[in-house]
């Protein structure tokens, strides 16, 4: 007689009999589902030195995860993170976040592995596929099975595991929530840094001073420096204006040909940008609105500005609107004029944020 025939011929057990242990109810439920538990044994003896050692190891891993999560939260909230040109401590902000979060996840992962591989009993079961309606006995068996699984975790008998797991999961959960509520802890837009560039009017002893457009070597730019169809990359003429401290201020100044300039001025006026050009000169942000790459390849015959990273193209004579590629927003335009000494200046800062979209961008 086969094993399957033996299971079918065995008389069912009354699972409501209170004399049955929880495991006996579980085994009977398995048999009713054509599952035979052929091997089941604890890996360590209850109360043995081996069990206590494994419990301490697992608890230590969970506590390490909890402490690393708390360290992540402390770094996230209090560690200086704003970029400084000659900063030192700020450079460790992102590495510390990665290290503490990685340690927390590894602690949780290894703790669960040790618990599952070394502390839970070994079980080998064989199941046949079957169909059938769920009876009250089956529901009772399912409930007892779940309770049996909870018993086998050993939390009641090993309270250190439950406490350490809770002590690690609470901080880990806080790590997941911290970026979502970070704006409530510390204002990410303090000093309005995402909405202003180096071309904001400089305040010199209480007097507003327009910022000059300068080359990479700091020399200011005159209209005569550019031939029709020419272009030059310019920066704000302020301290550190050509450094990474003002990397969002990189601008492309273009000398349009007469007919192209007329078309650009008409489109500017339709968009409410009167007097944003000076003569036949126009200036746009050089930072692509798709992914922040430098849109630097200017084709004067078609007045298209190409971003080499993902092939977005912007039409300079029509408010730098995207006409090809993944970019969906026009390049911001910088209002320009010429000061009394004949040098280009920004008549105001950019009127919209530079670069790709972000959550709070209007």
Short mmCIF file of C-alpha atoms in Angstrom, two decimals:
data_model
loop_
_atom_site.label_atom_id
_atom_site.label_comp_id
_atom_site.label_asym_id
_atom_site.label_seq_id
_atom_site.Cartn_x
_atom_site.Cartn_y
_atom_site.Cartn_z
CA UNK A 1 0.00 0.00 0.00
CA UNK A 2 1.39 3.40 -1.00
CA UNK A 3 2.07 6.33 1.31
CA UNK A 4 -0.79 8.30 -0.31
CA UNK A 5 -3.23 5.43 0.32
CA UNK A 6 -2.07 5.26 3.93
CA UNK A 7 -2.84 8.97 4.42
CA UNK A 8 -6.31 8.59 2.88
CA UNK A 9 -7.17 5.47 4.95
CA UNK A 10 -6.04 6.96 8.28
CA UNK A 11 -9.02 7.90 10.46
CA UNK A 12 -9.35 11.68 10.92
CA UNK A 13 -8.56 13.11 14.33
CA UNK A 14 -11.01 15.30 16.23
CA UNK A 15 -9.15 18.60 16.23
CA UNK A 16 -11.49 20.05 18.87
CA UNK A 17 -10.18 17.54 21.41
CA UNK A 18 -8.48 19.72 24.05
CA UNK A 19 -6.09 16.89 24.90
CA UNK A 20 -4.30 17.42 21.60
CA UNK A 21 -1.22 19.59 21.56
CA UNK A 22 -0.98 22.48 19.14
CA UNK A 23 1.56 20.62 17.02
CA UNK A 24 -0.73 17.55 16.84
CA UNK A 25 -3.50 19.81 15.52
CA UNK A 26 -1.07 21.25 13.01
CA UNK A 27 0.06 17.79 11.90
CA UNK A 28 -3.56 16.65 11.49
CA UNK A 29 -4.33 19.75 9.47
CA UNK A 30 -1.37 19.02 7.24
CA UNK A 31 -2.56 15.46 6.69
CA UNK A 32 -6.03 16.67 5.72
CA UNK A 33 -4.36 18.81 3.10
CA UNK A 34 -2.47 15.74 1.88
CA UNK A 35 0.69 17.05 3.52
CA UNK A 36 2.86 14.68 5.44
CA UNK A 37 5.44 16.20 7.81
CA UNK A 38 8.19 13.63 7.37
CA UNK A 39 10.89 15.38 9.38
CA UNK A 40 10.56 17.93 12.19
CA UNK A 41 13.19 18.63 14.83
CA UNK A 42 14.56 21.61 16.77
CA UNK A 43 18.04 22.74 15.80
CA UNK A 44 19.03 23.63 19.36
CA UNK A 45 17.79 22.36 22.70
CA UNK A 46 15.63 24.75 24.68
CA UNK A 47 17.67 26.44 27.41
CA UNK A 48 21.00 25.16 26.10
CA UNK A 49 24.17 27.22 25.81
CA UNK A 50 23.93 27.06 22.03
CA UNK A 51 20.42 28.55 22.12
CA UNK A 52 21.47 31.34 24.47
CA UNK A 53 24.47 32.14 22.27
CA UNK A 54 22.32 32.32 19.12
CA UNK A 55 19.73 34.46 20.90
CA UNK A 56 22.42 36.91 22.01
CA UNK A 57 23.90 37.02 18.50
CA UNK A 58 20.52 37.70 16.91
CA UNK A 59 19.65 40.33 19.52
CA UNK A 60 23.03 42.02 18.97
CA UNK A 61 22.40 42.22 15.22
CA UNK A 62 18.98 43.75 15.81
CA UNK A 63 20.39 46.25 18.30
CA UNK A 64 23.13 47.22 15.84
CA UNK A 65 20.40 47.85 13.27
CA UNK A 66 18.51 50.01 15.75
CA UNK A 67 21.58 52.04 16.73
CA UNK A 68 22.53 52.55 13.07
CA UNK A 69 19.00 53.76 12.32
CA UNK A 70 19.18 56.23 15.20
CA UNK A 71 22.55 57.42 13.88
CA UNK A 72 20.97 57.88 10.43
CA UNK A 73 18.23 60.05 11.93
CA UNK A 74 20.79 62.10 13.90
CA UNK A 75 22.88 62.72 10.77
CA UNK A 76 19.79 63.48 8.69
CA UNK A 77 18.53 66.08 11.15
CA UNK A 78 21.64 67.69 12.66
CA UNK A 79 24.70 67.07 10.46
CA UNK A 80 25.71 70.11 8.32
CA UNK A 81 24.82 69.30 4.73
CA UNK A 82 24.91 72.54 2.74
CA UNK A 83 27.70 72.74 0.20
CA UNK A 84 30.69 74.84 1.19
CA UNK A 85 33.43 75.71 -1.28
CA UNK A 86 36.16 74.84 1.21
CA UNK A 87 34.01 72.75 3.51
CA UNK A 88 35.13 69.57 5.22
CA UNK A 89 32.47 68.17 7.54
CA UNK A 90 29.71 68.72 4.96
CA UNK A 91 31.40 66.28 2.58
CA UNK A 92 30.61 63.37 4.91
CA UNK A 93 26.84 63.96 4.99
CA UNK A 94 25.86 61.63 2.13
CA UNK A 95 28.46 58.91 2.93
CA UNK A 96 27.28 58.85 6.54
CA UNK A 97 23.66 58.48 5.47
CA UNK A 98 24.59 55.58 3.20
CA UNK A 99 26.77 53.90 5.81
CA UNK A 100 24.27 54.11 8.65
CA UNK A 101 21.32 53.01 6.51
CA UNK A 102 23.34 50.15 5.01
CA UNK A 103 24.41 48.99 8.46
CA UNK A 104 20.81 49.08 9.68
CA UNK A 105 19.53 47.01 6.77
CA UNK A 106 22.38 44.53 7.06
CA UNK A 107 21.74 44.16 10.79
CA UNK A 108 18.06 43.42 10.21
CA UNK A 109 18.85 41.04 7.36
CA UNK A 110 21.54 39.04 9.13
CA UNK A 111 19.47 38.95 12.32
CA UNK A 112 16.52 37.41 10.49
CA UNK A 113 18.84 34.95 8.72
CA UNK A 114 20.38 33.76 11.99
CA UNK A 115 16.95 33.47 13.58
CA UNK A 116 15.49 31.52 10.67
CA UNK A 117 18.48 29.33 9.84
CA UNK A 118 19.71 28.50 13.35
CA UNK A 119 16.85 28.89 15.83
CA UNK A 120 13.73 27.71 13.98
CA UNK A 121 13.10 23.94 13.75
CA UNK A 122 13.98 22.05 10.59
CA UNK A 123 10.96 20.72 8.72
CA UNK A 124 10.49 18.59 5.61
CA UNK A 125 6.93 18.21 4.30
CA UNK A 126 5.41 16.58 1.22
CA UNK A 127 2.12 17.83 -0.25
CA UNK A 128 -0.25 16.56 -2.92
CA UNK A 129 -2.33 19.02 -4.91
CA UNK A 130 -6.08 18.93 -4.15
CA UNK A 131 -9.25 20.96 -4.29
CA UNK A 132 -11.97 21.33 -1.73
CA UNK A 133 -14.18 23.71 0.26
CA UNK A 134 -13.01 25.19 3.57
CA UNK A 135 -14.73 23.57 6.56
CA UNK A 136 -14.91 24.88 10.16
CA UNK A 137 -12.28 22.32 11.12
CA UNK A 138 -10.03 23.67 8.37
CA UNK A 139 -10.41 27.19 9.71
CA UNK A 140 -9.56 25.99 13.21
CA UNK A 141 -6.53 24.16 11.86
CA UNK A 142 -5.37 27.27 9.97
CA UNK A 143 -5.60 29.36 13.13
CA UNK A 144 -3.73 26.80 15.19
CA UNK A 145 -1.08 26.58 12.48
CA UNK A 146 -0.45 30.31 12.62
CA UNK A 147 -0.26 30.24 16.42
CA UNK A 148 2.11 27.28 16.21
CA UNK A 149 4.35 29.24 13.85
CA UNK A 150 4.37 32.12 16.32
CA UNK A 151 5.31 29.68 19.10
CA UNK A 152 8.13 28.29 17.03
CA UNK A 153 9.60 31.78 16.66
CA UNK A 154 10.29 31.46 20.35
CA UNK A 155 9.53 35.08 21.28
CA UNK A 156 7.74 34.10 24.49
CA UNK A 157 10.52 31.77 25.52
CA UNK A 158 13.24 34.11 24.26
CA UNK A 159 12.02 37.61 25.23
CA UNK A 160 15.39 39.16 24.38
CA UNK A 161 14.68 38.45 20.70
CA UNK A 162 11.33 40.24 20.78
CA UNK A 163 12.70 43.27 22.62
CA UNK A 164 15.72 43.57 20.34
CA UNK A 165 13.61 43.15 17.20
CA UNK A 166 11.23 45.86 18.38
CA UNK A 167 14.16 48.12 19.32
CA UNK A 168 15.53 47.79 15.79
CA UNK A 169 12.31 47.95 13.76
CA UNK A 170 11.07 51.19 15.33
CA UNK A 171 14.18 53.22 14.33
CA UNK A 172 14.29 51.49 10.93
CA UNK A 173 10.69 52.54 10.37
CA UNK A 174 11.61 56.07 11.37
CA UNK A 175 14.40 56.00 8.77
CA UNK A 176 11.82 55.24 6.08
CA UNK A 177 9.60 58.09 7.24
CA UNK A 178 12.35 60.68 7.85
CA UNK A 179 12.80 61.81 4.20
CA UNK A 180 9.05 62.27 3.89
CA UNK A 181 8.77 64.51 6.94
CA UNK A 182 12.26 66.01 6.66
CA UNK A 183 10.82 69.27 5.38
CA UNK A 184 8.92 69.60 8.68
CA UNK A 185 12.13 69.08 10.66
CA UNK A 186 14.32 71.52 8.72
CA UNK A 187 13.20 73.80 5.92
CA UNK A 188 14.95 72.54 2.74
CA UNK A 189 14.44 75.94 1.10
CA UNK A 190 16.08 78.03 3.77
CA UNK A 191 17.60 81.16 2.19
CA UNK A 192 15.55 80.37 -0.94
CA UNK A 193 18.57 78.69 -2.55
CA UNK A 194 16.57 76.83 -5.20
CA UNK A 195 14.87 79.99 -6.44
CA UNK A 196 17.82 82.34 -6.82
CA UNK A 197 21.19 82.30 -8.57
CA UNK A 198 24.38 84.33 -8.56
CA UNK A 199 22.68 86.92 -10.78
CA UNK A 200 20.44 88.15 -7.96
CA UNK A 201 21.01 91.85 -7.37
CA UNK A 202 24.09 92.25 -5.20
CA UNK A 203 23.74 94.45 -2.13
CA UNK A 204 26.78 96.72 -1.80
CA UNK A 205 26.49 98.79 1.40
CA UNK A 206 22.74 99.03 1.04
CA UNK A 207 22.74 99.84 -2.68
CA UNK A 208 21.42 97.34 -5.25
CA UNK A 209 24.05 96.61 -7.90
CA UNK A 210 23.36 94.78 -11.15
CA UNK A 211 25.61 91.76 -11.62
CA UNK A 212 27.90 91.76 -14.65
CA UNK A 213 28.23 88.86 -17.06
CA UNK A 214 31.84 87.69 -17.06
CA UNK A 215 33.89 85.04 -18.81
CA UNK A 216 35.53 82.12 -17.06
CA UNK A 217 38.64 84.22 -16.44
CA UNK A 218 36.55 86.99 -14.83
CA UNK A 219 36.66 89.46 -17.74
CA UNK A 220 33.34 91.29 -18.30
CA UNK A 221 31.69 90.98 -21.70
CA UNK A 222 30.94 93.85 -24.12
CA UNK A 223 28.50 93.66 -27.06
CA UNK A 224 31.43 94.10 -29.47
CA UNK A 225 33.00 90.89 -28.18
CA UNK A 226 30.47 88.73 -30.06
CA UNK A 227 29.93 88.55 -33.81
CA UNK A 228 26.40 87.87 -35.16
CA UNK A 229 25.68 84.17 -34.69
CA UNK A 230 28.30 83.92 -31.95
CA UNK A 231 27.83 82.82 -28.38
CA UNK A 232 29.82 82.72 -25.15
CA UNK A 233 29.39 81.05 -21.77
CA UNK A 234 29.12 83.66 -19.00
CA UNK A 235 29.00 83.63 -15.21
CA UNK A 236 27.93 86.10 -12.52
CA UNK A 237 30.62 88.68 -11.83
CA UNK A 238 30.62 88.18 -8.08
CA UNK A 239 33.11 86.50 -5.69
CA UNK A 240 33.34 82.80 -6.57
CA UNK A 241 30.88 83.41 -9.42
CA UNK A 242 32.82 81.14 -11.78
CA UNK A 243 33.22 78.35 -9.20
CA UNK A 244 30.99 75.44 -8.29
CA UNK A 245 29.52 77.59 -5.54
CA UNK A 246 27.34 79.15 -8.27
CA UNK A 247 27.15 76.20 -10.66
CA UNK A 248 23.45 76.93 -11.22
CA UNK A 249 24.27 80.33 -12.73
CA UNK A 250 26.04 79.20 -15.92
CA UNK A 251 24.48 81.12 -18.81
CA UNK A 252 24.78 81.17 -22.58
CA UNK A 253 24.91 84.68 -24.11
CA UNK A 254 24.03 84.64 -27.83
CA UNK A 255 24.32 87.35 -30.50
CA UNK A 256 21.44 86.65 -32.87
CA UNK A 257 21.39 87.78 -36.47
CA UNK A 258 19.05 90.68 -37.15
CA UNK A 259 16.13 88.68 -38.58
CA UNK A 260 16.41 86.00 -35.90
CA UNK A 261 16.57 88.65 -33.17
CA UNK A 262 13.36 90.25 -34.50
CA UNK A 263 11.56 86.91 -34.30
CA UNK A 264 12.92 86.24 -30.81
CA UNK A 265 11.84 89.66 -29.57
CA UNK A 266 8.29 89.17 -30.91
CA UNK A 267 8.00 85.80 -29.16
CA UNK A 268 9.40 87.34 -25.98
CA UNK A 269 6.75 90.05 -26.01
CA UNK A 270 4.00 87.47 -26.52
CA UNK A 271 5.32 85.64 -23.45
CA UNK A 272 5.36 88.84 -21.36
CA UNK A 273 9.15 89.24 -21.45
CA UNK A 274 9.43 92.82 -22.71
CA UNK A 275 12.94 94.27 -22.57
CA UNK A 276 14.53 90.96 -21.58
CA UNK A 277 16.79 91.19 -24.63
CA UNK A 278 19.34 93.90 -25.31
CA UNK A 279 19.55 94.69 -28.98
CA UNK A 280 20.14 91.44 -30.82
CA UNK A 281 21.54 89.72 -27.74
CA UNK A 282 19.70 87.11 -25.69
CA UNK A 283 20.75 84.96 -22.70
CA UNK A 284 19.47 81.58 -21.49
CA UNK A 285 20.41 79.19 -18.72
CA UNK A 286 22.86 76.59 -19.93
CA UNK A 287 21.42 73.90 -17.61
CA UNK A 288 19.05 71.52 -19.38
CA UNK A 289 15.59 71.30 -17.82
CA UNK A 290 15.49 67.54 -18.36
CA UNK A 291 18.35 66.18 -16.23
CA UNK A 292 20.62 69.16 -15.55
CA UNK A 293 23.21 68.46 -18.24
CA UNK A 294 24.95 71.39 -20.03
CA UNK A 295 22.93 72.40 -23.08
CA UNK A 296 25.97 73.77 -24.87
CA UNK A 297 25.84 72.88 -28.59
CA UNK A 298 24.49 75.92 -30.43
CA UNK A 299 23.60 75.64 -34.12
CA UNK A 300 23.38 79.18 -35.44
CA UNK A 301 21.82 78.25 -38.83
CA UNK A 302 18.72 76.80 -37.14
CA UNK A 303 18.98 78.66 -33.80
CA UNK A 304 18.72 75.37 -31.95
CA UNK A 305 20.52 74.63 -28.72
CA UNK A 306 21.30 70.93 -28.26
CA UNK A 307 21.89 69.08 -24.99
CA UNK A 308 24.37 66.28 -25.79
CA UNK A 309 23.32 64.03 -22.90
CA UNK A 310 19.82 63.01 -24.04
CA UNK A 311 19.50 64.96 -27.31
CA UNK A 312 16.97 67.55 -26.14
CA UNK A 313 16.78 70.54 -28.49
CA UNK A 314 15.58 74.08 -27.67
CA UNK A 315 14.56 76.78 -30.17
CA UNK A 316 16.35 79.95 -29.08
CA UNK A 317 14.15 82.32 -31.13
CA UNK A 318 10.97 81.01 -29.46
CA UNK A 319 11.67 81.38 -25.73
CA UNK A 320 14.00 78.34 -25.86
CA UNK A 321 11.04 75.97 -26.07
CA UNK A 322 11.89 72.24 -26.32
CA UNK A 323 11.23 70.97 -29.82
CA UNK A 324 12.88 67.55 -29.60
CA UNK A 325 13.95 65.06 -26.97
CA UNK A 326 12.81 64.34 -23.40
CA UNK A 327 12.94 67.91 -22.05
CA UNK A 328 9.44 69.25 -21.42
CA UNK A 329 10.16 72.78 -20.17
CA UNK A 330 11.80 75.80 -21.78
CA UNK A 331 15.22 76.99 -20.68
CA UNK A 332 14.89 79.94 -18.27
CA UNK A 333 15.82 83.29 -19.82
CA UNK A 334 18.04 85.85 -18.09
CA UNK A 335 16.99 89.51 -18.55
CA UNK A 336 20.04 91.49 -19.71
CA UNK A 337 21.09 95.06 -20.48
CA UNK A 338 24.30 97.10 -20.81
CA UNK A 339 25.57 99.30 -17.98
CA UNK A 340 27.05 102.79 -18.22
CA UNK A 341 30.51 101.37 -18.87
CA UNK A 342 29.32 99.28 -21.82
CA UNK A 343 29.37 95.85 -20.17
CA UNK A 344 26.56 93.32 -20.08
CA UNK A 345 24.71 93.04 -16.76
CA UNK A 346 21.70 91.06 -15.58
CA UNK A 347 18.80 93.46 -15.11
CA UNK A 348 17.35 90.94 -12.64
CA UNK A 349 17.81 87.36 -11.54
CA UNK A 350 16.18 84.45 -13.38
CA UNK A 351 12.44 84.60 -12.90
CA UNK A 352 12.00 80.82 -12.58
CA UNK A 353 14.04 78.00 -11.02
CA UNK A 354 17.01 76.67 -12.94
CA UNK A 355 17.38 73.08 -14.13
CA UNK A 356 15.08 70.06 -13.79
CA UNK A 357 11.72 70.12 -12.02
CA UNK A 358 11.46 69.44 -8.31
CA UNK A 359 8.58 68.82 -5.93
CA UNK A 360 7.89 72.38 -4.75
CA UNK A 361 8.45 74.08 -8.10
CA UNK A 362 5.35 76.17 -8.98
#
